[in-house]
Short mmCIF file of C-alpha atoms in Angstrom, two decimals:
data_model
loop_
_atom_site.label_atom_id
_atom_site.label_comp_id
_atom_site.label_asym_id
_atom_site.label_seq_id
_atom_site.Cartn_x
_atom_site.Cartn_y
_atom_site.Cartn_z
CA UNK A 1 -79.18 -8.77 104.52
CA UNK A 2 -76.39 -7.48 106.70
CA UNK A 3 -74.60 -9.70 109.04
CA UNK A 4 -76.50 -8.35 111.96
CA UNK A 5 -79.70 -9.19 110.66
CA UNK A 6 -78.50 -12.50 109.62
CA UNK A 7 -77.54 -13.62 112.68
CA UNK A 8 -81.31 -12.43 114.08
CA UNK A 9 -82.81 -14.41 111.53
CA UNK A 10 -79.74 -17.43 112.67
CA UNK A 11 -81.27 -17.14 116.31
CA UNK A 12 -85.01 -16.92 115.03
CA UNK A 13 -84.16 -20.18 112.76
CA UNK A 14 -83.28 -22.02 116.01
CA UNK A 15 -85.60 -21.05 118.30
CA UNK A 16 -88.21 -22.56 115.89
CA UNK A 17 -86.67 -25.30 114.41
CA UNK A 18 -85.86 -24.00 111.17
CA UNK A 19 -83.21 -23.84 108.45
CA UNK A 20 -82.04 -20.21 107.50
CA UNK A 21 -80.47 -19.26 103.96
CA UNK A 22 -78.54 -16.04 104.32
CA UNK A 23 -78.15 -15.92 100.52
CA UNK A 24 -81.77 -15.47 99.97
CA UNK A 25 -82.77 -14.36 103.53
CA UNK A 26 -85.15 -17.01 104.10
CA UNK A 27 -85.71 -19.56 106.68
CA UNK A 28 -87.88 -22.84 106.32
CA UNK A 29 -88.64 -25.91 107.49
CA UNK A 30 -91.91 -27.37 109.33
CA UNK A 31 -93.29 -26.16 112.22
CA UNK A 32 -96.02 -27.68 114.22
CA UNK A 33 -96.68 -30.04 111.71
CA UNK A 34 -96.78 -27.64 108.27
CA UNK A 35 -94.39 -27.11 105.80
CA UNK A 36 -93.26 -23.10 106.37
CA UNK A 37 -91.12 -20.12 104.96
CA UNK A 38 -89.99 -16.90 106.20
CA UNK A 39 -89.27 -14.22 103.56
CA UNK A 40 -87.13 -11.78 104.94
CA UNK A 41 -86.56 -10.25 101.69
CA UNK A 42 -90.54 -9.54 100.73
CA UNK A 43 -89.75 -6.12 99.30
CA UNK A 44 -90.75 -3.89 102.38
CA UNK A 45 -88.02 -4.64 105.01
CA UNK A 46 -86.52 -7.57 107.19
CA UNK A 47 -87.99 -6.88 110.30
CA UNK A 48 -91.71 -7.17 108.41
CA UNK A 49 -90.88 -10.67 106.97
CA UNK A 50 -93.77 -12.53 105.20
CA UNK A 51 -94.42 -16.07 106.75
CA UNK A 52 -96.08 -18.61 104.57
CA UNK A 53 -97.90 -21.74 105.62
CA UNK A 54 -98.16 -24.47 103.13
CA UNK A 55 -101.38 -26.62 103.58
CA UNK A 56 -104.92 -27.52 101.84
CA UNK A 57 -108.23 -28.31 103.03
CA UNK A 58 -110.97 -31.18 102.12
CA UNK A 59 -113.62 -28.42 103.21
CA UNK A 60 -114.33 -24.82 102.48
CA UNK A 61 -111.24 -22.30 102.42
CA UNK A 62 -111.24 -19.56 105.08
CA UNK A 63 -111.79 -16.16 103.84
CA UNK A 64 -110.03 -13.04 103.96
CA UNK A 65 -112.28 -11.54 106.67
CA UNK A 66 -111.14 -14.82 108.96
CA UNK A 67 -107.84 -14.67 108.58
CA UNK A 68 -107.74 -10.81 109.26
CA UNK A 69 -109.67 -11.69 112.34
CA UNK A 70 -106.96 -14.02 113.81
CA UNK A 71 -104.48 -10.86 114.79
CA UNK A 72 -107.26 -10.25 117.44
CA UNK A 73 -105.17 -10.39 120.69
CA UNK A 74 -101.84 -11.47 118.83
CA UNK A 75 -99.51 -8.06 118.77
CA UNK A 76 -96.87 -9.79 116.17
CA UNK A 77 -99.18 -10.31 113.64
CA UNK A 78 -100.31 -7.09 111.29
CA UNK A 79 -101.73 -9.09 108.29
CA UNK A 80 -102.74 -12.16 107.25
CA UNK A 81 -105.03 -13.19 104.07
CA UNK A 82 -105.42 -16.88 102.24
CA UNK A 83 -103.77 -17.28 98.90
CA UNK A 84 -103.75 -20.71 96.57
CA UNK A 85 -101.17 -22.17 99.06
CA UNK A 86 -102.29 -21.45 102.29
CA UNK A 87 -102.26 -18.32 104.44
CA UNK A 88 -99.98 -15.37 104.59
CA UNK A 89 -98.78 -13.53 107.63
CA UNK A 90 -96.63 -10.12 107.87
CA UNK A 91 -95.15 -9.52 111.23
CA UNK A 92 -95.66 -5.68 112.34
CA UNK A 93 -92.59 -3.78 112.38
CA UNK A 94 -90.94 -3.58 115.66
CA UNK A 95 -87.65 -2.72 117.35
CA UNK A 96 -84.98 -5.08 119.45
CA UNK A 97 -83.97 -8.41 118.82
CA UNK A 98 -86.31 -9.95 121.42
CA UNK A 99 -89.69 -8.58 120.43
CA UNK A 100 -88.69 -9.27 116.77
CA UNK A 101 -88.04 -13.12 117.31
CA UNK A 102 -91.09 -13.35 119.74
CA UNK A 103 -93.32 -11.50 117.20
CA UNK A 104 -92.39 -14.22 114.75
CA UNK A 105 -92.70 -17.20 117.23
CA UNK A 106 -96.53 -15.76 118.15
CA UNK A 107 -97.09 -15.66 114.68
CA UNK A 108 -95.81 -18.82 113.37
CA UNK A 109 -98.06 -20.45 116.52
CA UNK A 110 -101.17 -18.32 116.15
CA UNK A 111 -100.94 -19.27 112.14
CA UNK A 112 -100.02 -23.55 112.44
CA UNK A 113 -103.29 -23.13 115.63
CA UNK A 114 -105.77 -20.97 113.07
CA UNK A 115 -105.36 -23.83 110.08
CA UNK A 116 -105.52 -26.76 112.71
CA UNK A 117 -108.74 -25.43 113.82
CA UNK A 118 -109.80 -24.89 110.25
CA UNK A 119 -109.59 -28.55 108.88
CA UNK A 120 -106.15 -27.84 107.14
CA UNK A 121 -103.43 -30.47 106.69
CA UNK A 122 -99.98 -29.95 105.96
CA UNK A 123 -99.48 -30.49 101.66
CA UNK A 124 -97.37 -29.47 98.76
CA UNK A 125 -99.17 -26.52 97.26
CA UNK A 126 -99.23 -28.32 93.78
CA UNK A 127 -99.59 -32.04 94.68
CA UNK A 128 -101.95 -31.22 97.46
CA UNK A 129 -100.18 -34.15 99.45
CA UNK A 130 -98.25 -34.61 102.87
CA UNK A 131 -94.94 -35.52 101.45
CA UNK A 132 -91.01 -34.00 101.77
CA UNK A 133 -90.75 -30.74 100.61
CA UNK A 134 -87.84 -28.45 99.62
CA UNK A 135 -87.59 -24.29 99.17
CA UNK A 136 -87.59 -23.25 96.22
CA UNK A 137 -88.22 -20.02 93.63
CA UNK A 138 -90.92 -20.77 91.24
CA UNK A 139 -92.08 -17.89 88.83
CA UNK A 140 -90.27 -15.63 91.40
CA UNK A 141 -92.20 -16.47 93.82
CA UNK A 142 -90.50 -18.58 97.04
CA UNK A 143 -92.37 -21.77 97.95
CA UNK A 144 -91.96 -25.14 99.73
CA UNK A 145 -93.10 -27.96 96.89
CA UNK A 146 -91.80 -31.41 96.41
CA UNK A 147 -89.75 -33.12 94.06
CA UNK A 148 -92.00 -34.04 91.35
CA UNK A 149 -93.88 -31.04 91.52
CA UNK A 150 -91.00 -29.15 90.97
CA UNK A 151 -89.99 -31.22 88.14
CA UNK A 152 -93.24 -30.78 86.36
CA UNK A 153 -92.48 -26.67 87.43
CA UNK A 154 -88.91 -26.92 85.03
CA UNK A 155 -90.70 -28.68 81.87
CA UNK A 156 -93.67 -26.29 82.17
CA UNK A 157 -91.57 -23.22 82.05
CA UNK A 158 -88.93 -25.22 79.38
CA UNK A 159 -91.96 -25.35 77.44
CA UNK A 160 -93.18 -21.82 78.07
CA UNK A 161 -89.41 -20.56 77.14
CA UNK A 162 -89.88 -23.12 73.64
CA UNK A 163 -93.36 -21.61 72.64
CA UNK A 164 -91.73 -17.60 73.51
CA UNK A 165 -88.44 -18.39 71.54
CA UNK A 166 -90.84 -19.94 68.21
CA UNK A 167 -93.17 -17.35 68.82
CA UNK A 168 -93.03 -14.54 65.74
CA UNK A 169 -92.67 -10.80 66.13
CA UNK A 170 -95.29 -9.30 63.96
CA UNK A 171 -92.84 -6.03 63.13
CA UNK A 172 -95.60 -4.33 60.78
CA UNK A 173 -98.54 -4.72 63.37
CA UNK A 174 -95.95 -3.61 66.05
CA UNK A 175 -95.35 -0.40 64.00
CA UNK A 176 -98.75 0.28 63.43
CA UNK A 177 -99.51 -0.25 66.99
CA UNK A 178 -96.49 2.01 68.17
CA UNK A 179 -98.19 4.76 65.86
CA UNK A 180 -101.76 4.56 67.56
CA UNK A 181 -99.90 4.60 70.83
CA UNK A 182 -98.23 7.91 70.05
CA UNK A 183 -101.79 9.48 68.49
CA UNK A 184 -102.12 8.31 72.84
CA UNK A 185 -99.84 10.40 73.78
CA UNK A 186 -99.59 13.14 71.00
CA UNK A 187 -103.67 13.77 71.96
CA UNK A 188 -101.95 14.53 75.88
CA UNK A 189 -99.28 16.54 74.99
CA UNK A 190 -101.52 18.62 72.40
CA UNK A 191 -104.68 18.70 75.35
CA UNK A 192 -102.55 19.81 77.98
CA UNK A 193 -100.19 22.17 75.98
CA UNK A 194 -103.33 24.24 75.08
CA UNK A 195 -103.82 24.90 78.46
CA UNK A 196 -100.33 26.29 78.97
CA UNK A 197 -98.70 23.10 80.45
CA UNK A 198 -95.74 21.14 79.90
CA UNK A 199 -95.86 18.54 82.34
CA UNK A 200 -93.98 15.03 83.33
CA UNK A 201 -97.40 13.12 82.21
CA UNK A 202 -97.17 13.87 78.70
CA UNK A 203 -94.08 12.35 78.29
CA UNK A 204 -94.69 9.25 80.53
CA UNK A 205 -98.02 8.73 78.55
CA UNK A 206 -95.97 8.99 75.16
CA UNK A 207 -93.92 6.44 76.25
CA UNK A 208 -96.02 3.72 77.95
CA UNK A 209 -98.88 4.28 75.31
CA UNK A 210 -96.56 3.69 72.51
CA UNK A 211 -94.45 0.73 73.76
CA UNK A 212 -97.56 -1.10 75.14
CA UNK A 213 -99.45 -0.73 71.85
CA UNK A 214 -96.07 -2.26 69.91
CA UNK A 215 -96.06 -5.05 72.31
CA UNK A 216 -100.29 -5.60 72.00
CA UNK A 217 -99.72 -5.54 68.28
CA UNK A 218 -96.39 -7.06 67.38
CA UNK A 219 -96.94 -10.08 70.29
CA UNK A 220 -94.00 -9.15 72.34
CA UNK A 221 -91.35 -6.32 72.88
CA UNK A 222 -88.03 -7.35 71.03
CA UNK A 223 -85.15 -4.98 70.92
CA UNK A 224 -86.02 -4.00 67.21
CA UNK A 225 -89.66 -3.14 68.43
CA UNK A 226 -88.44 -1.14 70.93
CA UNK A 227 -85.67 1.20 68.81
CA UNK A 228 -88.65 1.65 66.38
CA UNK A 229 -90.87 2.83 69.29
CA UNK A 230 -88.15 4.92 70.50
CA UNK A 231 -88.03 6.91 66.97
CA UNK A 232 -91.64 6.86 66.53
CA UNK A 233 -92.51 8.67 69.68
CA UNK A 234 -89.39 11.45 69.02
CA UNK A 235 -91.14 11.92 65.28
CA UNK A 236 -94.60 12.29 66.98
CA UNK A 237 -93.19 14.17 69.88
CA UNK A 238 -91.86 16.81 68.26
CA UNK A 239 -95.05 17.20 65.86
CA UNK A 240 -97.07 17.28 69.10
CA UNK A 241 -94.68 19.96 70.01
CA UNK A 242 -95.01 21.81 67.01
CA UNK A 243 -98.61 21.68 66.44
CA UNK A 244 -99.13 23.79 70.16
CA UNK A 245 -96.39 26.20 69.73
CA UNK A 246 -98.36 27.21 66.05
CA UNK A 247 -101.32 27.84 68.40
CA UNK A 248 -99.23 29.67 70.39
CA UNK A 249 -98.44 32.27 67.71
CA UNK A 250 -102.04 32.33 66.98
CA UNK A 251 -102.44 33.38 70.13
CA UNK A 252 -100.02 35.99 70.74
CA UNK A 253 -101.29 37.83 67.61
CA UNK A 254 -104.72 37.77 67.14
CA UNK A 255 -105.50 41.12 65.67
CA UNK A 256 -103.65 40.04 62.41
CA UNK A 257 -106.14 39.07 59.85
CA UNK A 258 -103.61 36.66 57.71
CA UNK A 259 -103.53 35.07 61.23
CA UNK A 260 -104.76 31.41 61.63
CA UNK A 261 -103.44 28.18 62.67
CA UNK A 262 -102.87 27.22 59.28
CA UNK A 263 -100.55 30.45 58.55
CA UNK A 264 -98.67 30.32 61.43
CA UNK A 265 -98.26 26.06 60.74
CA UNK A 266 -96.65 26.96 57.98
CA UNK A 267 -94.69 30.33 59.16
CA UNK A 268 -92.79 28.94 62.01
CA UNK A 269 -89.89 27.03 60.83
CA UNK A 270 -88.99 30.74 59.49
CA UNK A 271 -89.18 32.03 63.13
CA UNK A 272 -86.62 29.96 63.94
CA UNK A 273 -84.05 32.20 61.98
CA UNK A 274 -85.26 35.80 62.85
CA UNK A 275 -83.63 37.32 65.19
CA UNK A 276 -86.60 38.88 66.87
CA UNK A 277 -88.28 35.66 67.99
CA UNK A 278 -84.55 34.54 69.83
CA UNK A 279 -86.59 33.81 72.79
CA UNK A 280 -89.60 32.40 71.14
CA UNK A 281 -87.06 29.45 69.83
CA UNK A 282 -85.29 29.55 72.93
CA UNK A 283 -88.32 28.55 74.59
CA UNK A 284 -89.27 26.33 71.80
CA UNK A 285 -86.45 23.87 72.05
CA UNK A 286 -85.96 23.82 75.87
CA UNK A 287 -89.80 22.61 76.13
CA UNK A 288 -89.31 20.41 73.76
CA UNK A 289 -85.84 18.49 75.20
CA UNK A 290 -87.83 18.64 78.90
CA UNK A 291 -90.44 16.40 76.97
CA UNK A 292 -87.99 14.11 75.09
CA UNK A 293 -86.57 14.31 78.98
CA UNK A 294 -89.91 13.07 80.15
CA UNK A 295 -90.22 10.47 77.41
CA UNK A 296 -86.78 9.02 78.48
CA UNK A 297 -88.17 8.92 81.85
CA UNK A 298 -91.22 6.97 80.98
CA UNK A 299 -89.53 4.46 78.68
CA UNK A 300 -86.69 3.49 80.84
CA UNK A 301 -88.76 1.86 83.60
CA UNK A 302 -91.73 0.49 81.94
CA UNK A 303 -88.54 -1.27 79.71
CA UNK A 304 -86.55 -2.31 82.85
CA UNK A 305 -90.09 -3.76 84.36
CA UNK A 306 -91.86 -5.71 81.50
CA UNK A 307 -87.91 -7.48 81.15
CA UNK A 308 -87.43 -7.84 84.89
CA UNK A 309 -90.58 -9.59 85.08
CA UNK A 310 -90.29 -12.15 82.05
CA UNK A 311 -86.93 -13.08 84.45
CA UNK A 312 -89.02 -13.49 87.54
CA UNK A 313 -91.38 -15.29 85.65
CA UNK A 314 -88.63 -17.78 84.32
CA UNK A 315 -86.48 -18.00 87.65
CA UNK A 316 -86.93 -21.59 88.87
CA UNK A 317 -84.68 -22.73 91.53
CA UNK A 318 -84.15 -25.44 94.48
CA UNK A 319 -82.93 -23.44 97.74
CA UNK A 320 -82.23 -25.71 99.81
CA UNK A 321 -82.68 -29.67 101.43
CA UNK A 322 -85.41 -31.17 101.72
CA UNK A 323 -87.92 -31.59 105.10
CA UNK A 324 -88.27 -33.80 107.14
CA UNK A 325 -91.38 -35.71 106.94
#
């Protein structure tokens, strides 16, 4: 968050009574009686911040369709749905200072009304009970829970981080599972190559085939599993690669008699050398570094992603003080 939108969200924290965290861009507190949180970092931008309200009920949760119907007549609101906690609302997108904090204040009074009217009561989303609650970052996730709750939050994921660290790679299943994964992607490359194509797909299939058949097989995704993934899919790439370019020559001469996919298998590591197919390896090599390109492509994010979200998953973290009760 910039320091302009800080001090919107500073302004919005006051008007309803609520403590603001520039570091995280959140603001929480309790308003009209339940704990609350505004996420002005939700992904999407700060000026569509995701207010949750943190309650329970004795009697039958609302459903989706009720809680959609409650932006009838309110013009801040554009969603709101029931989760395990509560409800959710995102504030439409607007423009100006003014209609920004008012959108929040209609929503933040429309949402406290709608669970009033409900049979909801103001409670710790893992206790269930009406005590002092603090912010915090559970899983990734930003809720307001209370002490003991978020004590029994640290050992769970202590625990979680024990039974990961003891838990065994199973390298030779991994392999073996990296292998099928490339047959995944091989069959693409291969299917699509016979039709003339070398596309972006092949290459991202390759990739996320192969390194989520390592991890189904091997348990988890370790460095190791990942360098032999890496090496499997260039091996199986390039074979891929090789296997459509023989049907290539196939193709271009089909009058010869000697002339079948097992000939020209065999014949075209020599075309390599003759001068007279220069543009035949030309073309050869530059289709097959745009797929190793493509592979790349693939790996890097599914890699960045499956880590990124074992670190969400372990982020636990108090935010701030506690409410008042």
């Amino acid at each position: 968050m910039n320091k302009n939108v800080q001090a919107i969200y500073e302004e919005l924290s006051l008007t309803a009574g609520l403590t603001f965290i520039p570091k995280q861009g959140i603001a929480y507190g309790k308003f009209d009686g339940f704990n609350v949180l505004i996420n002005g970092n939700n992904g999407t931008s700060p000026f569509t911040p995701l207010i949750s309200f943190f309650a329970s009920t004795d009697g039958e949760k609302v459903s989706a369709e009720e809680c959609r119907n409650i932006r009838n007549g309110v013009d801040g609101i554009g969603d709101c749905k029931p989760n395990a906690e509560g409800i959710e609302i995102t504030v439409c997108m607007c423009s100006g200072k003014d209609k920004f904090i008012g959108y929040c204040m209609d929503s933040l009074k429309t949402g406290a009304q709608f669970l009033k009217d409900n049979g909801y009561k103001n409670a710790c989303p893992g206790c269930e009970k009406d005590i002092a609650a603090s912010p915090r970052k559970i899983g990734g996730a930003y809720m307001m829970v209370c002490d003991d709750c978020y004590e029994k939050a640290v050992e769970r994921s202590k625990q979680v981080q024990m039974e990961l660290g003891s838990k065994k790679e199973r390298f030779a299943f991994g392999i073996l599972g990296a292998f099928l994964g490339s047959l995944i992607g091989a069959a693409c490359i291969v299917l699509l190559g016979h039709f003339g194509y070398v596309t972006a797909i092949s290459g991202l299939v390759m990739a996320f085939a192969t390194l989520l058949c390592y991890r189904l097989f091997s348990g988890k995704l370790t460095i190791r599993g990942g360098i032999v993934s890496l090496v499997i899919m260039i091996l199986i790439t390039f074979a891929s690669h090789y296997v459509n370019y023989a049907n290539i020559l196939v193709k271009m001469y089909p009058s010869l008699d000697s002339m079948n996919f097992n000939f020209a298998f065999k014949t075209l590591p020599g075309l390599y050398f003759n001068p007279d197919f220069r543009e035949f390896r030309k073309q050869f090599f530059g289709y097959l570094w745009l797929l190793y390109l493509y592979v790349f492509v693939g790996c890097v994010p599914f890699i960045v992603s499956l880590f990124r979200k074992k670190r969400a998953e372990n982020q636990i973290a108090t935010l701030g003080k506690e409410t008042d009760e």
